[in-house]
mmCIF file of C-alpha atoms and ligand atoms in Angstrom:
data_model
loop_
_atom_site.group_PDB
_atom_site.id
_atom_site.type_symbol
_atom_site.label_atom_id
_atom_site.label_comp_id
_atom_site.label_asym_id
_atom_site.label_seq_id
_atom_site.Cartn_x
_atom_site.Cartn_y
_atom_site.Cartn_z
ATOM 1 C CA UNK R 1 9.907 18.588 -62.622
ATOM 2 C CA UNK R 2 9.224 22.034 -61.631
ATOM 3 C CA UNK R 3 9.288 24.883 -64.053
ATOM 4 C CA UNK R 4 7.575 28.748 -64.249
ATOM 5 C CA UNK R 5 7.528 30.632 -67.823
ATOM 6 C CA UNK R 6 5.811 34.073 -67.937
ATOM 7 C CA UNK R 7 4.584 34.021 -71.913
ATOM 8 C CA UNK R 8 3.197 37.326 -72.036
ATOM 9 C CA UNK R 9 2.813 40.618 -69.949
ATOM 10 C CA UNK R 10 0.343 43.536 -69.906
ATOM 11 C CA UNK R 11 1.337 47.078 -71.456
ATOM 12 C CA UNK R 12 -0.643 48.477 -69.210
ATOM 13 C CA UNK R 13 -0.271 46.433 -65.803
ATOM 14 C CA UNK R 14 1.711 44.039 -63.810
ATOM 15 C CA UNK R 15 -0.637 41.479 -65.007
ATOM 16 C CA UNK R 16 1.383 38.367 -67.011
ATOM 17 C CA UNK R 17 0.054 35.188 -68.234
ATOM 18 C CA UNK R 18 2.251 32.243 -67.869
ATOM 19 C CA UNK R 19 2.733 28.496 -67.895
ATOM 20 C CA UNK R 20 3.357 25.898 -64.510
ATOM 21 C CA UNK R 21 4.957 23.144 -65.504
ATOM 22 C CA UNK R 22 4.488 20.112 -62.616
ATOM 23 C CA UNK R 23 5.302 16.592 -62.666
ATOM 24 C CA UNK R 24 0.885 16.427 -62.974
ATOM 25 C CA UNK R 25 0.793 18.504 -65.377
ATOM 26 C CA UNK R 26 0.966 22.126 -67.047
ATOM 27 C CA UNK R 27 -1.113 25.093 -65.682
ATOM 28 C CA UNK R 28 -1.607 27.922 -67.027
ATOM 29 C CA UNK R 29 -1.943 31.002 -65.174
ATOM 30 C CA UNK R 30 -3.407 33.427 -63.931
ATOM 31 C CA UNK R 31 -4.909 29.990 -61.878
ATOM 32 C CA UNK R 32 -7.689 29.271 -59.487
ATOM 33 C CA UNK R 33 -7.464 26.370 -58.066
ATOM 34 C CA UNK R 34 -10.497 24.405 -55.817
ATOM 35 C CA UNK R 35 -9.758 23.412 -52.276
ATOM 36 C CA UNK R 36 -10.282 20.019 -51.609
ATOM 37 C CA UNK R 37 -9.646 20.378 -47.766
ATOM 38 C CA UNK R 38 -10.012 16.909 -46.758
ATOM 39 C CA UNK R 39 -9.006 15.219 -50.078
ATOM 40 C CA UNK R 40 -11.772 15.951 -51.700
ATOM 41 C CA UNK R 41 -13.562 18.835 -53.264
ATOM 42 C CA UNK R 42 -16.808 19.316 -51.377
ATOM 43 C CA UNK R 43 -19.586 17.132 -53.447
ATOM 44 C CA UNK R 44 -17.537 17.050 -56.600
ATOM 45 C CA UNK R 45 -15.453 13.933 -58.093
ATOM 46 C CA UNK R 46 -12.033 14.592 -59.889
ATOM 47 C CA UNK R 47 -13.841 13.897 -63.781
ATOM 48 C CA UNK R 48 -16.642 16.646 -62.257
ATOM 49 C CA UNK R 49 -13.750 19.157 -61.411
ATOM 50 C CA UNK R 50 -11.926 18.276 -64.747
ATOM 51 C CA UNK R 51 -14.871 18.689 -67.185
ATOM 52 C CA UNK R 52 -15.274 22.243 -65.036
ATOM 53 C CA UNK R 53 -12.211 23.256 -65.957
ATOM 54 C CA UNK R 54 -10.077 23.196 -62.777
ATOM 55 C CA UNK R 55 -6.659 21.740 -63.324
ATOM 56 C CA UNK R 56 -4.932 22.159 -60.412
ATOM 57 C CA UNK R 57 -6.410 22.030 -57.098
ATOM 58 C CA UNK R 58 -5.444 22.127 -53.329
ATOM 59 C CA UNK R 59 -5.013 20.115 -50.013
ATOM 60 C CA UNK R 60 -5.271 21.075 -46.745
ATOM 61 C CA UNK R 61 -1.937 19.556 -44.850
ATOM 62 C CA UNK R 62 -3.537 19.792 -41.018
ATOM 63 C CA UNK R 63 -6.606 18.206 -42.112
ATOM 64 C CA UNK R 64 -5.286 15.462 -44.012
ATOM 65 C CA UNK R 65 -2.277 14.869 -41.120
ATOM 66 C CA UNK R 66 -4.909 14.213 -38.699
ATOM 67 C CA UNK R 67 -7.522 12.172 -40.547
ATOM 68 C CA UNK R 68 -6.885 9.728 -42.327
ATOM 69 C CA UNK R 69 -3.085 10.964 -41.035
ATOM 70 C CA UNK R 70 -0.237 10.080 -43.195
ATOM 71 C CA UNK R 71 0.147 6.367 -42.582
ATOM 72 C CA UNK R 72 -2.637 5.554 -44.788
ATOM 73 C CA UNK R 73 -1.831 8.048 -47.510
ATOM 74 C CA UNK R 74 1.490 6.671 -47.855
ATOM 75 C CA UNK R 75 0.008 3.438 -48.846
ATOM 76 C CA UNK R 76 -1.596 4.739 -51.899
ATOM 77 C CA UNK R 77 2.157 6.407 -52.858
ATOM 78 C CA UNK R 78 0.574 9.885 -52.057
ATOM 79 C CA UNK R 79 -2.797 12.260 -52.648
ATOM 80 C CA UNK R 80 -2.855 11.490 -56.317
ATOM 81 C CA UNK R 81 -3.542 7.933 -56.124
ATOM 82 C CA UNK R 82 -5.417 8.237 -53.084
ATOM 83 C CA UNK R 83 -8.250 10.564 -54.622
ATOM 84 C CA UNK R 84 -8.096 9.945 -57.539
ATOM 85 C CA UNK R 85 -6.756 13.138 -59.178
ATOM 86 C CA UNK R 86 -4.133 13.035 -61.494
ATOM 87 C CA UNK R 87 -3.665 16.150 -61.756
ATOM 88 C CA UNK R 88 -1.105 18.803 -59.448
ATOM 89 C CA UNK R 89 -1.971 19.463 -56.471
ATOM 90 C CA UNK R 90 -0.728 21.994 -53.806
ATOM 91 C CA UNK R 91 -1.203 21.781 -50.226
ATOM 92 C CA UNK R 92 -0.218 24.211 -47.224
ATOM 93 C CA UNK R 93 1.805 23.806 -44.505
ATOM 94 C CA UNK R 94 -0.960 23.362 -41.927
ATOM 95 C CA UNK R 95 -0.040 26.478 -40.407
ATOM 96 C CA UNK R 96 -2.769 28.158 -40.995
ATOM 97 C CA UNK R 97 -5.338 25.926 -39.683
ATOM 98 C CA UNK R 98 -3.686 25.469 -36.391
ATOM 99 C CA UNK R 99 -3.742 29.030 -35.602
ATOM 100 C CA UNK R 100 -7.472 29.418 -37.038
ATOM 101 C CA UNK R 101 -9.004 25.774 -35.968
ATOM 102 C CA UNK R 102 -7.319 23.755 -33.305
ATOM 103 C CA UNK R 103 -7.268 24.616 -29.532
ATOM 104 C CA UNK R 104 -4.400 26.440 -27.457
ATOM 105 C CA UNK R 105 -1.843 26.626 -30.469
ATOM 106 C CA UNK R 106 1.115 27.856 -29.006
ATOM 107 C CA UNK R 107 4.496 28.873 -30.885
ATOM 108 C CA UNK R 108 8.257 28.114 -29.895
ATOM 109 C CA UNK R 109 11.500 28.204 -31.452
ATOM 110 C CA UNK R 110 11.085 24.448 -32.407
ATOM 111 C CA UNK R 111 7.979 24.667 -34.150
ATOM 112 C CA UNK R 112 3.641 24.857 -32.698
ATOM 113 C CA UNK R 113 1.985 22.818 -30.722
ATOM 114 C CA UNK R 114 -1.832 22.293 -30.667
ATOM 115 C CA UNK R 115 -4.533 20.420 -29.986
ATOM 116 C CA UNK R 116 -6.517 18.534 -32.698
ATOM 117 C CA UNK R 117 -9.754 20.145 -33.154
ATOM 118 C CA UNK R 118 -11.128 16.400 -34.121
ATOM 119 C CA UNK R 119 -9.845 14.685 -30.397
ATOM 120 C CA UNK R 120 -7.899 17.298 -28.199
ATOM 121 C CA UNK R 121 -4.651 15.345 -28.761
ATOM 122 C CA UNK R 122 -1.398 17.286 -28.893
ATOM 123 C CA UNK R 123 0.653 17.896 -31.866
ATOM 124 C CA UNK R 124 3.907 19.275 -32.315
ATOM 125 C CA UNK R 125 4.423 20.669 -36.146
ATOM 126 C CA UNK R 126 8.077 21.589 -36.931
ATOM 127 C CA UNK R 127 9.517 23.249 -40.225
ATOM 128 C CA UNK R 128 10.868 19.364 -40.752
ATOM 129 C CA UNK R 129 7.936 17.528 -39.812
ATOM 130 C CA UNK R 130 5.577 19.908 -42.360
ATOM 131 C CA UNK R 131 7.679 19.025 -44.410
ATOM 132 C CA UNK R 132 7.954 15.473 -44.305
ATOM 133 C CA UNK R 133 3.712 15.625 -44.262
ATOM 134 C CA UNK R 134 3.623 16.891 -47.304
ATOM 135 C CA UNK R 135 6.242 14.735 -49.315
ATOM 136 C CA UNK R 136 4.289 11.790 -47.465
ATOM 137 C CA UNK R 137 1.183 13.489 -49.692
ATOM 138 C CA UNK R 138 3.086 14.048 -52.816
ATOM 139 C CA UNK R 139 2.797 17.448 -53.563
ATOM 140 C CA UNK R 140 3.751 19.640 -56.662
ATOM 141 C CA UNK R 141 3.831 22.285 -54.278
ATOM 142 C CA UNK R 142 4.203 22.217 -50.981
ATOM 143 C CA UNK R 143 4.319 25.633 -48.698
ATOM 144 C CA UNK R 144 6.685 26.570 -45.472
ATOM 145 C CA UNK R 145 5.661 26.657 -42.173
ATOM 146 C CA UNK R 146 4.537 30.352 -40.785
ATOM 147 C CA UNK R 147 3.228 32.130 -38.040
ATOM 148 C CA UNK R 148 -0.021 33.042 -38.544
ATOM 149 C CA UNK R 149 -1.390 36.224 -36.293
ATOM 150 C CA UNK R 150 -4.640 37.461 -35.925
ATOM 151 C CA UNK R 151 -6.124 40.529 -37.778
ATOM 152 C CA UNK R 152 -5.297 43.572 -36.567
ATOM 153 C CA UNK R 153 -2.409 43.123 -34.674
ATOM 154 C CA UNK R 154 0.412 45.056 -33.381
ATOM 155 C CA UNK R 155 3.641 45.905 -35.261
ATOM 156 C CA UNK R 156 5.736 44.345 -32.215
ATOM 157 C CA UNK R 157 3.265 41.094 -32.600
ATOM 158 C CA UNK R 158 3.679 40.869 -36.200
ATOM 159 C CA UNK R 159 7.408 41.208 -35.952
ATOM 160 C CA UNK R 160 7.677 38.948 -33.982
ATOM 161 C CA UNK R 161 5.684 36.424 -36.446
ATOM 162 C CA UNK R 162 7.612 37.381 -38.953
ATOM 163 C CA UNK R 163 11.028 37.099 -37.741
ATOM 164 C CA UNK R 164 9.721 33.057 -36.548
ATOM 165 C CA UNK R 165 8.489 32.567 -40.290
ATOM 166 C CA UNK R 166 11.345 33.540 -41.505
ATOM 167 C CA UNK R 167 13.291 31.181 -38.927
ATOM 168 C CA UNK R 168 10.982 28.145 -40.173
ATOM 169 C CA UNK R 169 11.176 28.859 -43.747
ATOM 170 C CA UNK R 170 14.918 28.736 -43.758
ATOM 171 C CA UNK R 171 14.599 25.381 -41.946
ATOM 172 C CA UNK R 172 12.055 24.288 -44.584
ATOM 173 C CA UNK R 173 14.060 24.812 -47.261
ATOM 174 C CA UNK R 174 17.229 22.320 -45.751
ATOM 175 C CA UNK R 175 14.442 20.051 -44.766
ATOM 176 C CA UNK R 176 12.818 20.232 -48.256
ATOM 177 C CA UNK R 177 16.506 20.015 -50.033
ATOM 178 C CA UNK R 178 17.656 16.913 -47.970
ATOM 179 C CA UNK R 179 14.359 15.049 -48.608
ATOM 180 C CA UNK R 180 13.424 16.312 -52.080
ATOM 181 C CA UNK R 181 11.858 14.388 -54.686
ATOM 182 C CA UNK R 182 13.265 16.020 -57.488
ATOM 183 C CA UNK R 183 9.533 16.720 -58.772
ATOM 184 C CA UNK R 184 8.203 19.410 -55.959
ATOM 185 C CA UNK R 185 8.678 22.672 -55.576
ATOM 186 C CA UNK R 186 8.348 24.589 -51.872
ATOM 187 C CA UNK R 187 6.982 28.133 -51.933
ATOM 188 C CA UNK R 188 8.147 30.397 -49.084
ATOM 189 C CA UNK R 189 5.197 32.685 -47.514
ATOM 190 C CA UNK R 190 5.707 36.052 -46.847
ATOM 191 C CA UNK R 191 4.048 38.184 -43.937
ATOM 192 C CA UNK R 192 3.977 41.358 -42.292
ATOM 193 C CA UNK R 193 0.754 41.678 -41.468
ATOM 194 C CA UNK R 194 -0.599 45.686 -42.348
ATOM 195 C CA UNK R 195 2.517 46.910 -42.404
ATOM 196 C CA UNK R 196 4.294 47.995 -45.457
ATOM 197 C CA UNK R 197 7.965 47.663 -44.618
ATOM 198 C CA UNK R 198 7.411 44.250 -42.682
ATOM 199 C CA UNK R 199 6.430 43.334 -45.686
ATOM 200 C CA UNK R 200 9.464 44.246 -47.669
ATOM 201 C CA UNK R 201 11.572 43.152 -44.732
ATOM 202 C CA UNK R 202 9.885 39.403 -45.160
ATOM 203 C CA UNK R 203 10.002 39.493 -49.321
ATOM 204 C CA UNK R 204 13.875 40.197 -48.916
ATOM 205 C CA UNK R 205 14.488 37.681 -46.413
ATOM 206 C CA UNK R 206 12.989 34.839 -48.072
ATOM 207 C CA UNK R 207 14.230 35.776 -51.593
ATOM 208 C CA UNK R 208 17.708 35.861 -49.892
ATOM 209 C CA UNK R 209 16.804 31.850 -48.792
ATOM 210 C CA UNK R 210 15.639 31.314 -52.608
ATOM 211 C CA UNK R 211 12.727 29.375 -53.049
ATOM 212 C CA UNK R 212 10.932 28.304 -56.217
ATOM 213 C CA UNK R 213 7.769 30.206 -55.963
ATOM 214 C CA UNK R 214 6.526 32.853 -53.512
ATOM 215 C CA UNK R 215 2.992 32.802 -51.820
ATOM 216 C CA UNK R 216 1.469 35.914 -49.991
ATOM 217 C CA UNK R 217 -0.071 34.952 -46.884
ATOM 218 C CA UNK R 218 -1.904 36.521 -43.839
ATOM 219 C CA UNK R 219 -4.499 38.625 -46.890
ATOM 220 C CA UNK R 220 -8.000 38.435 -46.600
ATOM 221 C CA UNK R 221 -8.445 37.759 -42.722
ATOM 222 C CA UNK R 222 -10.884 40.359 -42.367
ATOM 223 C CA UNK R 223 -9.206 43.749 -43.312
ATOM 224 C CA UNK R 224 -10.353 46.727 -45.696
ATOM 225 C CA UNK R 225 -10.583 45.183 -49.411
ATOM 226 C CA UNK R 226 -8.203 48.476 -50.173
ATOM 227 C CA UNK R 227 -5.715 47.106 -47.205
ATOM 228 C CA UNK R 228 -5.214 44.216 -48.311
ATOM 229 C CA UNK R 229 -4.558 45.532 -52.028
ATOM 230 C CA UNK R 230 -2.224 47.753 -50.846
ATOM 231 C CA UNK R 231 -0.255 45.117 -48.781
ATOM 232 C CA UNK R 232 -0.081 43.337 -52.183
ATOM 233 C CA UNK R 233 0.978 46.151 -53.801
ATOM 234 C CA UNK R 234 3.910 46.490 -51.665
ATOM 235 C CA UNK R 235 5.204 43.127 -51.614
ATOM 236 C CA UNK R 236 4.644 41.471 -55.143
ATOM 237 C CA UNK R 237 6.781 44.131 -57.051
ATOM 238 C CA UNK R 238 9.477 42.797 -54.913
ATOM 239 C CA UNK R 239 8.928 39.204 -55.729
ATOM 240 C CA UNK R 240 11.400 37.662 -58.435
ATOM 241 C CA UNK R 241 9.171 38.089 -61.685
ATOM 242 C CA UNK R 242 10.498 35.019 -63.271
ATOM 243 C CA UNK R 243 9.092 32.872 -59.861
ATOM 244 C CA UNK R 244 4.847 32.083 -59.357
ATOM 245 C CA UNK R 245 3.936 34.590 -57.213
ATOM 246 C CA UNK R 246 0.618 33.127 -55.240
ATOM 247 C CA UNK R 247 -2.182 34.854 -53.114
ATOM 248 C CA UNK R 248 -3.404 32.636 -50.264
ATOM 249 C CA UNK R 249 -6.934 32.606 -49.746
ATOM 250 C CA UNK R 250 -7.996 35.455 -51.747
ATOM 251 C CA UNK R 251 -11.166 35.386 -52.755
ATOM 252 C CA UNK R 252 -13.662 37.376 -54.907
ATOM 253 C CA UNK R 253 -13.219 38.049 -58.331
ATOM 254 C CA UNK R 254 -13.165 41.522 -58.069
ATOM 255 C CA UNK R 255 -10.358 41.154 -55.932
ATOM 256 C CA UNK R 256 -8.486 38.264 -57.478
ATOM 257 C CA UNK R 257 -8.855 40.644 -61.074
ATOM 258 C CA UNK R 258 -7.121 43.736 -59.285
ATOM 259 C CA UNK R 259 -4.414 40.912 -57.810
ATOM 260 C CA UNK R 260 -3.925 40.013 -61.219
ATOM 261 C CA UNK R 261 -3.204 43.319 -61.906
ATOM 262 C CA UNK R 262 -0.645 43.782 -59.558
ATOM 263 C CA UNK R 263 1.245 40.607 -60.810
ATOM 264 C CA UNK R 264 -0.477 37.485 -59.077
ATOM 265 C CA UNK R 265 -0.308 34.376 -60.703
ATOM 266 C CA UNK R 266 -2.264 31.807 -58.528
ATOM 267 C CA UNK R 267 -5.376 31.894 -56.373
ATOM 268 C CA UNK R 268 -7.431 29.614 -53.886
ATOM 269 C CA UNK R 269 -10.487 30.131 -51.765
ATOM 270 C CA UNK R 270 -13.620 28.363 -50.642
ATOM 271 C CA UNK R 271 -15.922 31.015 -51.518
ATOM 272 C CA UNK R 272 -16.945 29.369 -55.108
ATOM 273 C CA UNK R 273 -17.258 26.125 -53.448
ATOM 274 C CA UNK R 274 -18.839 27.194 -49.846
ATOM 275 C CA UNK R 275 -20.962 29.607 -51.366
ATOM 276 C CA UNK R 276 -22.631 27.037 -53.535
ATOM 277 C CA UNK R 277 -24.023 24.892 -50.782
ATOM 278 C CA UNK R 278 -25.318 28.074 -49.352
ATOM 279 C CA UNK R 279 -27.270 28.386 -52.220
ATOM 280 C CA UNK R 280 -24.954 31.639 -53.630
ATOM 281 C CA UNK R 281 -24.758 31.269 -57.157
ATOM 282 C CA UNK R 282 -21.810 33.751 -59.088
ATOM 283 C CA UNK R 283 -22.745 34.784 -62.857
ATOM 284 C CA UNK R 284 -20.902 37.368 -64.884
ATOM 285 C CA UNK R 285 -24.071 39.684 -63.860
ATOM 286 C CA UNK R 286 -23.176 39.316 -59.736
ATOM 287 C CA UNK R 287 -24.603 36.577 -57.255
ATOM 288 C CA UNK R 288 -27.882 34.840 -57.344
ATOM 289 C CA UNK R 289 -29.123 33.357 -53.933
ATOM 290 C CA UNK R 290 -31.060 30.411 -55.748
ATOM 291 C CA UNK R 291 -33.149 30.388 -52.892
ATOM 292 C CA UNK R 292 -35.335 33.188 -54.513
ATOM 293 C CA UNK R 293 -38.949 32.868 -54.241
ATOM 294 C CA UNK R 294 -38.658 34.454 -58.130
ATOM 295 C CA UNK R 295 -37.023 31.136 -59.757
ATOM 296 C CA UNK R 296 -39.413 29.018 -58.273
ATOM 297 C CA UNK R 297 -41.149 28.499 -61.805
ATOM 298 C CA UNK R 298 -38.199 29.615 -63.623
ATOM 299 C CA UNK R 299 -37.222 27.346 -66.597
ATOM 300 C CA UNK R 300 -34.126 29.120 -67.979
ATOM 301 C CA UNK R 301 -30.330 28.050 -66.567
ATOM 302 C CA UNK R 302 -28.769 29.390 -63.593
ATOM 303 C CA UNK R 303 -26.880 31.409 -66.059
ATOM 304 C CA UNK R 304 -27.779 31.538 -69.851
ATOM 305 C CA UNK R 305 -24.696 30.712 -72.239
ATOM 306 C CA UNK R 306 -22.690 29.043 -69.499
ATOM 307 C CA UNK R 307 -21.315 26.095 -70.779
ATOM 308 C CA UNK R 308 -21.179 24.110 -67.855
ATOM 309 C CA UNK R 309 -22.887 21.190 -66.889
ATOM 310 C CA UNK R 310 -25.274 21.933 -65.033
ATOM 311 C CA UNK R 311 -26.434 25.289 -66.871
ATOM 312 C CA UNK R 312 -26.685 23.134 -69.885
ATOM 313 C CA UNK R 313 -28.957 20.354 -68.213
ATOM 314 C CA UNK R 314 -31.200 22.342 -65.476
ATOM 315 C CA UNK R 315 -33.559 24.632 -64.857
ATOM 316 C CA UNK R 316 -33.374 27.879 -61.717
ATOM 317 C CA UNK R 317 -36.593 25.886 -60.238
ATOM 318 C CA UNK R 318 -34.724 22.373 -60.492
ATOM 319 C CA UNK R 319 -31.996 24.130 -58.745
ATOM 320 C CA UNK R 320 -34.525 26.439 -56.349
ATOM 321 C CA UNK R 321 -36.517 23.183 -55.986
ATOM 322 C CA UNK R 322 -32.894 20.630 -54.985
ATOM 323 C CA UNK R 323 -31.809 23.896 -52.674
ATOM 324 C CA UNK R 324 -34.941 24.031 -50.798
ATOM 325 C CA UNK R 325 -35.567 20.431 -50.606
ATOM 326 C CA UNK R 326 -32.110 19.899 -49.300
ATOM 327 C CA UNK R 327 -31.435 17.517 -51.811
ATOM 328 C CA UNK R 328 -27.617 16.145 -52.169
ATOM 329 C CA UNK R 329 -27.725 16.734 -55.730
ATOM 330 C CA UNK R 330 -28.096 20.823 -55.101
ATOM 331 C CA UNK R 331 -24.212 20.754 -53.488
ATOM 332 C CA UNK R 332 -23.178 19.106 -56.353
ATOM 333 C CA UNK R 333 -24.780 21.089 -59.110
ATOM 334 C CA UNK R 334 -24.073 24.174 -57.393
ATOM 335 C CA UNK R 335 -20.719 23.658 -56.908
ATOM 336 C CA UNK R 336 -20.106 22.731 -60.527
ATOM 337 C CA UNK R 337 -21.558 25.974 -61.704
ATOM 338 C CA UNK R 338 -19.487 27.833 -59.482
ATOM 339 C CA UNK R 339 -16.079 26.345 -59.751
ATOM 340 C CA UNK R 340 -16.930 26.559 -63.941
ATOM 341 C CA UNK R 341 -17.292 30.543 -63.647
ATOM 342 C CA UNK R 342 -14.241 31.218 -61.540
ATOM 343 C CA UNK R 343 -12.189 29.229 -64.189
ATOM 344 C CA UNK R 344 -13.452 30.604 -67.248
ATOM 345 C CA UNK R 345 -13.208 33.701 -65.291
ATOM 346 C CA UNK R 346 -9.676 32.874 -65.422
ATOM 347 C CA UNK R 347 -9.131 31.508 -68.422
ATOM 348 C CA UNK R 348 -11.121 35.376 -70.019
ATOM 349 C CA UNK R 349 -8.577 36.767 -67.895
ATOM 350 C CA UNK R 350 -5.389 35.244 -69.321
ATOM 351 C CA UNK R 351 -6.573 35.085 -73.136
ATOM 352 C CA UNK R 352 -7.353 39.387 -72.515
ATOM 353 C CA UNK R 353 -3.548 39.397 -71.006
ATOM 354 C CA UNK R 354 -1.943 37.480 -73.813
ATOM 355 C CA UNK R 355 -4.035 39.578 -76.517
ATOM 356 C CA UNK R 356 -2.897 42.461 -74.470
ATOM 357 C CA UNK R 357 -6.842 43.556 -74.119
ATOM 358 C CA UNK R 358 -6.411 43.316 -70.173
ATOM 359 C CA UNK R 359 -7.661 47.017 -69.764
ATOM 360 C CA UNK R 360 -10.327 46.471 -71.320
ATOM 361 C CA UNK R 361 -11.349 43.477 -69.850
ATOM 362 C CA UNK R 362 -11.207 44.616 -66.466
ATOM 363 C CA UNK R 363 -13.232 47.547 -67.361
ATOM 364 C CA UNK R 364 -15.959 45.173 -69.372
ATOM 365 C CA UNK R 365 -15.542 43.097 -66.114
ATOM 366 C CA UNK R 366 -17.406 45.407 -63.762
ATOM 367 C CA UNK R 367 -19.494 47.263 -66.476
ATOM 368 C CA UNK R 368 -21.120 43.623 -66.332
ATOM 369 C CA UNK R 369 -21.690 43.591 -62.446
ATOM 370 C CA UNK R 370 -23.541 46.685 -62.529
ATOM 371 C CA UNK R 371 -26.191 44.878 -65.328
HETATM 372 ZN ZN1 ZN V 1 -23.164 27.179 -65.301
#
């Protein structure tokens, strides 16, 4: 089953607080959920990611379609069983990842081809086949094919995108209806690039193919903060409000609280969980590179009062000391830190929405940073 309730809104914002309802599970949102790219969550198991708080997380479809590839995933019945995680789980289309990773992607009516970045063999992904990938790995939510450009790019380039997304989505949804377990949901992904009434052109479009949930793609690829909040300020007022509006691939918390703000519901990025193995430690008070000649004798936690494993069981030297060493155990506890503060980030987030303190809270939020 699929089902979206907003349970309260914000007097003073777009921000709402609501609750996901999945075969896997219920998730309340505003959500950020871990990516486990290759079926797994860098360094962390499913009980590590559970006791941090995640409850939803996401897979990456191109990864997973090439290795192991979906033969062997559909003899575990599907991701769940596979990994482990019994909780929901979201993947993308794959789109994405063939424009960013694999080698001479190239786009026709019928669908991309590429070239695996793993082996140089050719691929063709179709709105069907994406599809099909993802029922194979049992999604909650799966996402539509789109055509991913490059940051900047021109308007004719981006209309172009967005006239073949729009194209694949509508196939994705026939595809999606004729297969459909009646437990998933698809999300349609709007673009537009920079451009303001692309935008709105590619919100209309898809609402008029009426999907379940709505994701914002093509944010984050490396323009202006302010540009990209302004792009999502022009397309999620148009969203349905009683559908999960997501932001794909967005990012800090600064931005994912002024997202919020503007009516997001759901979030992903690597930066919690790539950022750790670098050694980049978030706290309420900003980042910490734990690499810091100052913690090498330093006995307090990463992050006094945080309630997550390992602030409650090591020291900034244990952590310094695993870093430096290039111990295995550093990913690990790093990465548990980090994925606990973006969801209790989260969870502060919805509980300041519901008791309509959201204001407030965002205020508090970066009168914190600046300590
Ligand atoms: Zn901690």
């Amino acid at each position: 089953m699929f089902d979206f309730k907003v349970i309260a809104e914000s007097e003073t914002s777009q921000a709402r607080a609501g609750l996901l309802q999945t075969t896997h599970g219920v998730v309340e949102t505003p959500v950020f959920m871990p990516v486990g790219t290759r079926g797994s969550v860098k360094s962390v198991s499913p009980e590590e990611l559970l006791a941090a708080g995640a409850r939803i997380i996401l897979g990456n479809t191109y990864h997973l379609y090439l290795r192991p590839g979906c033969e062997v995933i559909r003899r575990f019945a599907g991701l769940h069983r596979f990994m482990h995680w019994d909780g929901p789980i979201l993947t993308d289309s794959g789109g994405f990842q063939v424009f960013s990773l694999a080698k001479l992607a190239k786009v026709s009516d019928e669908g991309v081809t590429f070239q695996s970045h793993l082996d140089g063999s050719s691929h063709l992904l179709t709105p069907s086949k994406v599809i099909d990938i993802q029922n194979c790995l049992g999604a909650d939510i799966m996402m539509c094919l789109d055509d991913c450009i490059q940051y900047p790019a021109s308007r004719e380039d981006t209309m172009a995108a967005l006239e073949m997304t729009i194209k694949w989505a509508d196939e994705c949804k026939q595809a999606w209806q004729e297969t459909r377990k009646a437990d998933n949901a698809l999300f349609g992904i709007v673009q537009g690039g920079m451009f303001k009434d692309l935008r709105e052109q590619s919100a209309e479009a898809l609402m008029k193919i009426d999907f379940p949930g709505y994701a914002v793609g093509g944010l984050s690829v490396g323009e202006p903060a302010d540009l990209m909040l302004e792009m999502a300020d022009c397309t999620l007022p148009n969203l349905p409000k009683t559908k999960p509006r997501y932001i794909m691939g967005v990012g800090t918390l600064g931005n994912i609280i002024e997202l919020v703000a503007l009516g997001a519901d759901m979030f992903d990025c690597v930066l919690p969980t790539r950022n750790a193995r670098n050694g980049q430690m978030f706290t309420q008070h900003g980042t910490v590179n734990i690499s810091n000649a100052q913690y090498k004798e330093d006995p307090e936690p990463l992050e006094p009062g945080c309630e997550c494993y390992t602030c409650r069981h090591y020291s900034r030297a244990y952590l310094r000391h695993l870093y430096m060493a290039r111990e295995l155990l550093s990913y690990r506890l790093n990465t548990i830190h980090n994925i606990h503060h973006f969801i209790r980030f989260m969870k502060q987030v919805r509980k300041a929405i519901v008791a309509d303190e959201f204001e407030s809270f965002r205020k508090n939020f970066y009168r914190k940073l600046e300590n």
